[in-house]
XYZ file of N, CA and C in Angstrom:
507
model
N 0.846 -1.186 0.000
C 0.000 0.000 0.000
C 0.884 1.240 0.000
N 0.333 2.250 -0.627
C 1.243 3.557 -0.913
C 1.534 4.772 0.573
N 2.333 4.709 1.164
C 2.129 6.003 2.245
C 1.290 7.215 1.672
N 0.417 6.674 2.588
C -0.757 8.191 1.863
C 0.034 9.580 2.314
N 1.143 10.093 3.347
C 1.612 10.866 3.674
C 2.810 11.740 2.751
N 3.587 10.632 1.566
C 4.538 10.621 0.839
C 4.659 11.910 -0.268
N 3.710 12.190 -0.957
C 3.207 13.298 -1.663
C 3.420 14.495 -1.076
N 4.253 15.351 -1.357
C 4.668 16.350 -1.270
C 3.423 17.412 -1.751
N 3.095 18.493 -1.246
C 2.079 19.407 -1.757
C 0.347 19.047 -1.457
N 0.281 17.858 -1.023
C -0.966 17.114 -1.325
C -1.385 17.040 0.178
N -2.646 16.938 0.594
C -3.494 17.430 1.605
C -3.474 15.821 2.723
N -2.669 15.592 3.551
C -2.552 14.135 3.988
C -3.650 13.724 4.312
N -3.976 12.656 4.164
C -5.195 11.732 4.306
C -5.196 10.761 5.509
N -6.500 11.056 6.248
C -6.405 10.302 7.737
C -7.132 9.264 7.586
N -6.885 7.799 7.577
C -7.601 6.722 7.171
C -7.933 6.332 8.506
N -7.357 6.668 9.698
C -7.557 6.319 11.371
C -6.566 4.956 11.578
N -6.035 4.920 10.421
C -4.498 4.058 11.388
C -3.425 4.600 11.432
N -3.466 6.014 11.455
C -2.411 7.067 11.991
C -2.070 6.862 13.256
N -1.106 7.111 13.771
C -0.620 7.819 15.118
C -1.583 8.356 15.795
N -1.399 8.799 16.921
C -2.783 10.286 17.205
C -1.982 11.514 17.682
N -0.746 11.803 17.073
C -0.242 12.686 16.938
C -0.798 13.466 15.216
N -0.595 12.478 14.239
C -0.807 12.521 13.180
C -2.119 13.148 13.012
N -2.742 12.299 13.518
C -4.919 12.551 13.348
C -5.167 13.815 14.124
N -4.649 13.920 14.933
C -4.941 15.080 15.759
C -4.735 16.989 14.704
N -3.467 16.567 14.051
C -3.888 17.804 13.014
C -4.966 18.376 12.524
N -5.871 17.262 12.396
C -6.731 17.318 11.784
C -7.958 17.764 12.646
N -7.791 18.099 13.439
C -8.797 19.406 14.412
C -8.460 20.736 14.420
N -7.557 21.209 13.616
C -6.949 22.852 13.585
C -7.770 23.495 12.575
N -8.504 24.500 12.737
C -8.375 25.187 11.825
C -8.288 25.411 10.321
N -6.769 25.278 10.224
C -6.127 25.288 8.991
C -6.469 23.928 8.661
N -6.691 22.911 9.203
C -7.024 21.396 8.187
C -8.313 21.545 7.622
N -9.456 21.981 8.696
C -10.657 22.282 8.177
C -11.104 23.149 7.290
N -10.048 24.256 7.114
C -10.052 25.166 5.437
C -9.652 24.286 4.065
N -7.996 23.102 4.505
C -8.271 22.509 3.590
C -9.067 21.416 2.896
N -9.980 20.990 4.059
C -10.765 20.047 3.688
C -11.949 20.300 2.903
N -12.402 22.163 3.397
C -13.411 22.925 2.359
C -12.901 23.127 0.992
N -11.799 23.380 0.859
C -11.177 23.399 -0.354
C -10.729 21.803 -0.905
N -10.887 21.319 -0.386
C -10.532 19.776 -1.079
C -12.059 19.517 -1.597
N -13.276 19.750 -0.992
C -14.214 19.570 -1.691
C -14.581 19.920 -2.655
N -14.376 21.293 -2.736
C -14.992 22.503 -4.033
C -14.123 21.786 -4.911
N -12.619 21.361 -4.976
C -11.673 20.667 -5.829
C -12.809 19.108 -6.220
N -12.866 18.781 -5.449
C -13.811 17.622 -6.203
C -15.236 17.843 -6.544
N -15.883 18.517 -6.549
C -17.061 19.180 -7.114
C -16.819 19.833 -8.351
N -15.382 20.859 -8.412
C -14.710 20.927 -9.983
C -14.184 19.619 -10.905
N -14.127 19.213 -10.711
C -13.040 18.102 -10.903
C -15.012 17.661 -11.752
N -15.282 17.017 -10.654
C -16.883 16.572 -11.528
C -17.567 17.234 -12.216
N -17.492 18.350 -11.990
C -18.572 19.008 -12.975
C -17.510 19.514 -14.580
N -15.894 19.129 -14.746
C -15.666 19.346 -15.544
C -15.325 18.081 -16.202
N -15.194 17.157 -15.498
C -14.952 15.613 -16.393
C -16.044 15.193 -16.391
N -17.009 14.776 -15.610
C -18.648 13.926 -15.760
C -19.100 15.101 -17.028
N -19.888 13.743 -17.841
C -20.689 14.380 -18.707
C -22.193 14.153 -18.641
N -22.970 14.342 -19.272
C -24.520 14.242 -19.305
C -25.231 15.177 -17.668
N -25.843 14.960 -17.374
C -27.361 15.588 -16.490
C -26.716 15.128 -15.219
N -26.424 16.672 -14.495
C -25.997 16.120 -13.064
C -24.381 15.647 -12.863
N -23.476 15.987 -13.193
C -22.232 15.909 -13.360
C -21.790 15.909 -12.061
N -22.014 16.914 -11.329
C -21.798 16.858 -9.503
C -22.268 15.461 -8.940
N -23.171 14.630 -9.463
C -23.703 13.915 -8.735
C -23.159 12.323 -8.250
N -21.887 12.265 -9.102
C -21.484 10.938 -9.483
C -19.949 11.158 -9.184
N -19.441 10.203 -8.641
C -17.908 10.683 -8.594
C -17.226 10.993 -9.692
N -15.817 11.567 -9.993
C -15.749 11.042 -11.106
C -14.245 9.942 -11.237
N -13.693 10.224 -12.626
C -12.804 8.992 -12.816
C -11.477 8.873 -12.124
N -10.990 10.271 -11.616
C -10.339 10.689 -10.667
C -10.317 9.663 -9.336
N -11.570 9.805 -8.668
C -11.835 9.711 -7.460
C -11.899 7.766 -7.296
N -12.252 7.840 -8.945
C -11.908 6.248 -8.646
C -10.875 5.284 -8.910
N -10.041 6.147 -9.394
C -8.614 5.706 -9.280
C -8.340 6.038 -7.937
N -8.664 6.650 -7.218
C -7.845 7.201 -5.676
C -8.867 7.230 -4.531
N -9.676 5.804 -4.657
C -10.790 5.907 -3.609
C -10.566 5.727 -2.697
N -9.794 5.593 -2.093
C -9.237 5.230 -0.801
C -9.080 6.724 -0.038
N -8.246 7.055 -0.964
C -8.020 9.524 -0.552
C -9.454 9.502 -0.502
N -9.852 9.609 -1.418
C -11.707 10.061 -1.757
C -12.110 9.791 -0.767
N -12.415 8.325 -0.176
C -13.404 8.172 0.656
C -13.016 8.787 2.175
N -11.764 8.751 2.271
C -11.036 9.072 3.734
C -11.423 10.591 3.765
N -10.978 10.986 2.720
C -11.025 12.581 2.721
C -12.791 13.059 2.943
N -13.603 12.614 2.434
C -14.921 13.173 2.580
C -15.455 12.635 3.868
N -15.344 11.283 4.543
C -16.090 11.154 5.569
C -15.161 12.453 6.888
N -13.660 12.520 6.943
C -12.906 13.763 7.665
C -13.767 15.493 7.394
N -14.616 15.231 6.124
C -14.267 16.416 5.420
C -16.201 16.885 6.034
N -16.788 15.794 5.903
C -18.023 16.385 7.052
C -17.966 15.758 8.143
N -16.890 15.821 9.117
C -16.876 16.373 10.348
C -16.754 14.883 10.964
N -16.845 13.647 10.677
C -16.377 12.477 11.004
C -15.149 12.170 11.368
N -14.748 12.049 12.657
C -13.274 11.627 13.575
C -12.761 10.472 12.644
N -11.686 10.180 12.460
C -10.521 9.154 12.225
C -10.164 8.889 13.240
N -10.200 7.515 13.495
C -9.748 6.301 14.207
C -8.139 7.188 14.473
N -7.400 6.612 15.576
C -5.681 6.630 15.853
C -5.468 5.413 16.432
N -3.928 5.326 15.874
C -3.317 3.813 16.155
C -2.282 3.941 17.345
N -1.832 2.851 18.284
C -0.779 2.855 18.993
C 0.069 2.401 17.790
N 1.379 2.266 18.141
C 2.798 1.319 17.377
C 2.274 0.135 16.974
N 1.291 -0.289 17.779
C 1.201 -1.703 17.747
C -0.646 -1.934 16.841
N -0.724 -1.258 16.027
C -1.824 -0.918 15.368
C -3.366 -0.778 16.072
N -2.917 -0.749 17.144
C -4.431 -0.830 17.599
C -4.796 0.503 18.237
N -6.593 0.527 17.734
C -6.864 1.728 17.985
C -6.711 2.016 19.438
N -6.415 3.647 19.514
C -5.825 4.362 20.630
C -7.343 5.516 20.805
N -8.476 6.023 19.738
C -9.116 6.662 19.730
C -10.200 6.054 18.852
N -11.369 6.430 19.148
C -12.595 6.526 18.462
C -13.031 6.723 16.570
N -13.152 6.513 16.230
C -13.509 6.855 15.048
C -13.453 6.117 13.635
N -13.807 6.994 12.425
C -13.272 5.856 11.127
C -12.316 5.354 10.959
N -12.121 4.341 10.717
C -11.385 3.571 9.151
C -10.778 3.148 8.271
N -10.509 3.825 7.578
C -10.797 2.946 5.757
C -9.836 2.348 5.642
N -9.313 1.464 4.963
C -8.683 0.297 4.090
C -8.985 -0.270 2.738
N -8.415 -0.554 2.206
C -8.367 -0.857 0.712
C -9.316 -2.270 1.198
N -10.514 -3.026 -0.107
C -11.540 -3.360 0.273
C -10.911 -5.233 -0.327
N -11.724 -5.741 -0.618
C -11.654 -7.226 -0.859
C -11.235 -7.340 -1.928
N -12.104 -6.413 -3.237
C -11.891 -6.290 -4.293
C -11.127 -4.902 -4.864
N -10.942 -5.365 -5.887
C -10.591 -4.073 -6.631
C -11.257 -2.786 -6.930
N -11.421 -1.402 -6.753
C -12.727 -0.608 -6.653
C -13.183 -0.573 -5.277
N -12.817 -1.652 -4.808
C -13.425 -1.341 -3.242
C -12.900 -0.681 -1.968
N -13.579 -0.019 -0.920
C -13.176 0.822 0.094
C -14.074 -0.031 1.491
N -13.383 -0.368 2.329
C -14.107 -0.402 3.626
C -13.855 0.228 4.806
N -15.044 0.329 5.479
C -15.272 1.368 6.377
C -16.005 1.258 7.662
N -14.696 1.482 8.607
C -14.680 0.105 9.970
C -15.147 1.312 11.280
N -15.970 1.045 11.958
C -15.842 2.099 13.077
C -15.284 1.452 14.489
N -14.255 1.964 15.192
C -13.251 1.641 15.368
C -12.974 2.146 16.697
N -12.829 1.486 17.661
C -11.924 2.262 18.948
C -11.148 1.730 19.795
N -10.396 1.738 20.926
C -9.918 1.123 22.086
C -10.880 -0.125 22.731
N -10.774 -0.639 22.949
C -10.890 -1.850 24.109
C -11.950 -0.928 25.011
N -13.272 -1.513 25.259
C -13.530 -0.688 26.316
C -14.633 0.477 26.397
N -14.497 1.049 24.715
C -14.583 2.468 24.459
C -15.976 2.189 23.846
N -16.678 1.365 23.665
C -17.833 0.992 23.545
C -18.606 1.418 22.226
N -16.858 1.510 21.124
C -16.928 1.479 19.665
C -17.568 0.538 18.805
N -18.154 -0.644 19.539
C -18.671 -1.766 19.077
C -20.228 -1.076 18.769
N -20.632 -0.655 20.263
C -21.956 -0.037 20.394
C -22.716 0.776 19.593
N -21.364 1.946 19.424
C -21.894 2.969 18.323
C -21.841 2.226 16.742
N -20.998 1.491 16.393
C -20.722 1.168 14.941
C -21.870 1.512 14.113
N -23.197 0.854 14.727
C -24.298 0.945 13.798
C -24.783 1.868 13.450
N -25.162 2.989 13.876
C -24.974 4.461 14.323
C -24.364 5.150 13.347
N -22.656 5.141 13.557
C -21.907 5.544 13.141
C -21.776 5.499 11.177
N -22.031 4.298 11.372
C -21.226 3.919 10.033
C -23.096 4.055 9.029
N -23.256 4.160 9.372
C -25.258 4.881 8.795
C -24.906 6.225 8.719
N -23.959 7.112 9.717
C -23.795 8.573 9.033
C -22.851 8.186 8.118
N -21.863 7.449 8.237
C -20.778 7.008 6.750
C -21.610 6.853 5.539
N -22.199 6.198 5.928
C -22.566 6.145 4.562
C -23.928 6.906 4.048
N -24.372 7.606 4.712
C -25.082 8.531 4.329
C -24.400 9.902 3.747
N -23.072 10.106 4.437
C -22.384 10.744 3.347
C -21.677 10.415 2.293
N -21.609 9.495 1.894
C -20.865 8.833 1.475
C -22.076 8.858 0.334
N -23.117 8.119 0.026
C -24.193 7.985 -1.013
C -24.725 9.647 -0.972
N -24.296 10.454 -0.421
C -24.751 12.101 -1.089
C -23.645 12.673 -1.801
N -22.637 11.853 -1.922
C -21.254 11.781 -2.616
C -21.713 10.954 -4.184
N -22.703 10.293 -4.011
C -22.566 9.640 -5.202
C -22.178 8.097 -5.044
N -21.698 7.766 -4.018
C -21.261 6.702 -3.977
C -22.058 5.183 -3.438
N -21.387 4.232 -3.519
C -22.799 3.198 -3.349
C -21.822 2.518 -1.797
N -22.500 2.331 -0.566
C -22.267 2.001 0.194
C -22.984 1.069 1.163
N -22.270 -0.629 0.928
C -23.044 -1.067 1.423
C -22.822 -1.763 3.064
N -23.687 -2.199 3.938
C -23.231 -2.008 5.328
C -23.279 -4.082 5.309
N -21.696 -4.226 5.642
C -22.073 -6.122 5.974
C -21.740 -6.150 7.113
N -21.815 -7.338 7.499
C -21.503 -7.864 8.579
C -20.241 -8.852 8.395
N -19.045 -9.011 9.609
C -18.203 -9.538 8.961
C -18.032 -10.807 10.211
N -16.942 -11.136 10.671
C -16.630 -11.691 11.469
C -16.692 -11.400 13.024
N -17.487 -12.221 14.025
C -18.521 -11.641 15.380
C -19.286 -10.515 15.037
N -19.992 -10.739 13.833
C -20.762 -9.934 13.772
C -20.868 -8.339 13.632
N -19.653 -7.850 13.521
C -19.096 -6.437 13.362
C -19.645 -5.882 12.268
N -20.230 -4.781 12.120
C -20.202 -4.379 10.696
C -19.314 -3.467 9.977
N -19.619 -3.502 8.998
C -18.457 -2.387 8.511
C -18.978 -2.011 6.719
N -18.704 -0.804 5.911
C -19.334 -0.205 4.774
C -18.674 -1.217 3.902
N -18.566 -1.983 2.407
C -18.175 -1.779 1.419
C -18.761 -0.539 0.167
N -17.702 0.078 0.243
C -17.703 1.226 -0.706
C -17.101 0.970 -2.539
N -18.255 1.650 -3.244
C -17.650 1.721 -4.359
C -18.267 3.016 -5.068
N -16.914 3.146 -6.462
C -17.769 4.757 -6.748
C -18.995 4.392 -7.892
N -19.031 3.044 -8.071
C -20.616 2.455 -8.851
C -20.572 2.301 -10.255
N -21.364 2.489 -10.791
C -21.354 2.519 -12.404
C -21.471 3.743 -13.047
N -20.272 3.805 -13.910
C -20.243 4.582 -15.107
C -21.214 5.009 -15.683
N -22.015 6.043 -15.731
C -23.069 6.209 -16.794
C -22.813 6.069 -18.159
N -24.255 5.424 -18.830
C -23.951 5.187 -20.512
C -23.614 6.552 -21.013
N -23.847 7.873 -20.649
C -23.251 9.146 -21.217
C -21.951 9.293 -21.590
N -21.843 8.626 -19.851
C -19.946 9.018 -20.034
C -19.168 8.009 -21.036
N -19.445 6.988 -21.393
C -19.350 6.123 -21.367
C -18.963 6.371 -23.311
N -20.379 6.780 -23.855
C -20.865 6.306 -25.278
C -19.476 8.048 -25.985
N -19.456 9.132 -24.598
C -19.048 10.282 -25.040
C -17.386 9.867 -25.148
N -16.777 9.339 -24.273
C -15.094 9.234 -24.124
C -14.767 8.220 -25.327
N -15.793 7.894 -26.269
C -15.114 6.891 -26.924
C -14.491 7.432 -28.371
């Protein structure tokens, strides 16, 4: 997997198996300007590559080469905590997520906390606002159940419309 941090210039992405030195940036201020501006960037981004009726409404081809940024970045970006890790990967704090999914195209989306922290409780809760932003994104998000019963999102950015589709050729 690629260090989402590595990119020079580029807005770091909190998937919640950061540090919580790391995640914690991400309550200033200045992160929350760039996260308004990371949106309007993907709202341009769609309304100048999607074609046909509703161009905002659908991710676009961008976002699905880099769904993993995408999805991390928008659930951070309305106001949803990222998970933090000790050394030893386990969560140290409350919150999302994400990881690269089963398949290819896919994103999952784990709600997540300490031992204790009664992250199990909220999951259902939680991951219903995930993916409620997440499908006003355009995106298709579905909620399984995995092993003891945990749930967690599979995310994808869905199908191509025949517009885009019949126009790029």
């Amino acid at each position: 997997m690629k260090d989402q941090h590595s990119q020079a210039g580029r807005l770091r992405v909190h998937t919640g198996a950061e540090p919580p030195d790391e995640a914690e940036t991400g309550r200033s201020g200045a992160r929350s300007a760039e996260l308004r501006s990371t949106l309007d960037g993907i709202r341009n981004i769609r309304n100048l590559t999607n074609l046909g009726p509703n161009p905002g409404a659908r991710p676009a081809e961008w976002e699905r080469r880099q769904l993993l940024r995408t999805v991390s970045l928008l659930l951070e970006a309305e106001g949803l905590p990222p998970s933090a890790t000790d050394p030893a990967g386990e969560p140290v704090r409350t919150g999302y997520r994400t990881s690269e999914g089963a398949r290819a195209g896919q994103v999952q989306v784990r709600w997540v906390g300490p031992r204790g922290s009664g992250a199990r409780y909220q999951e259902q809760e939680q991951l219903q606002c995930c993916q409620a932003v997440l499908c006003s994104w355009g995106f298709e998000a579905l909620e399984v159940r995995g092993p003891g019963g945990r749930r967690y999102l599979e995310v994808e950015a869905g199908s191509v419309s025949v517009t885009d589709v019949s126009s790029s050729e």
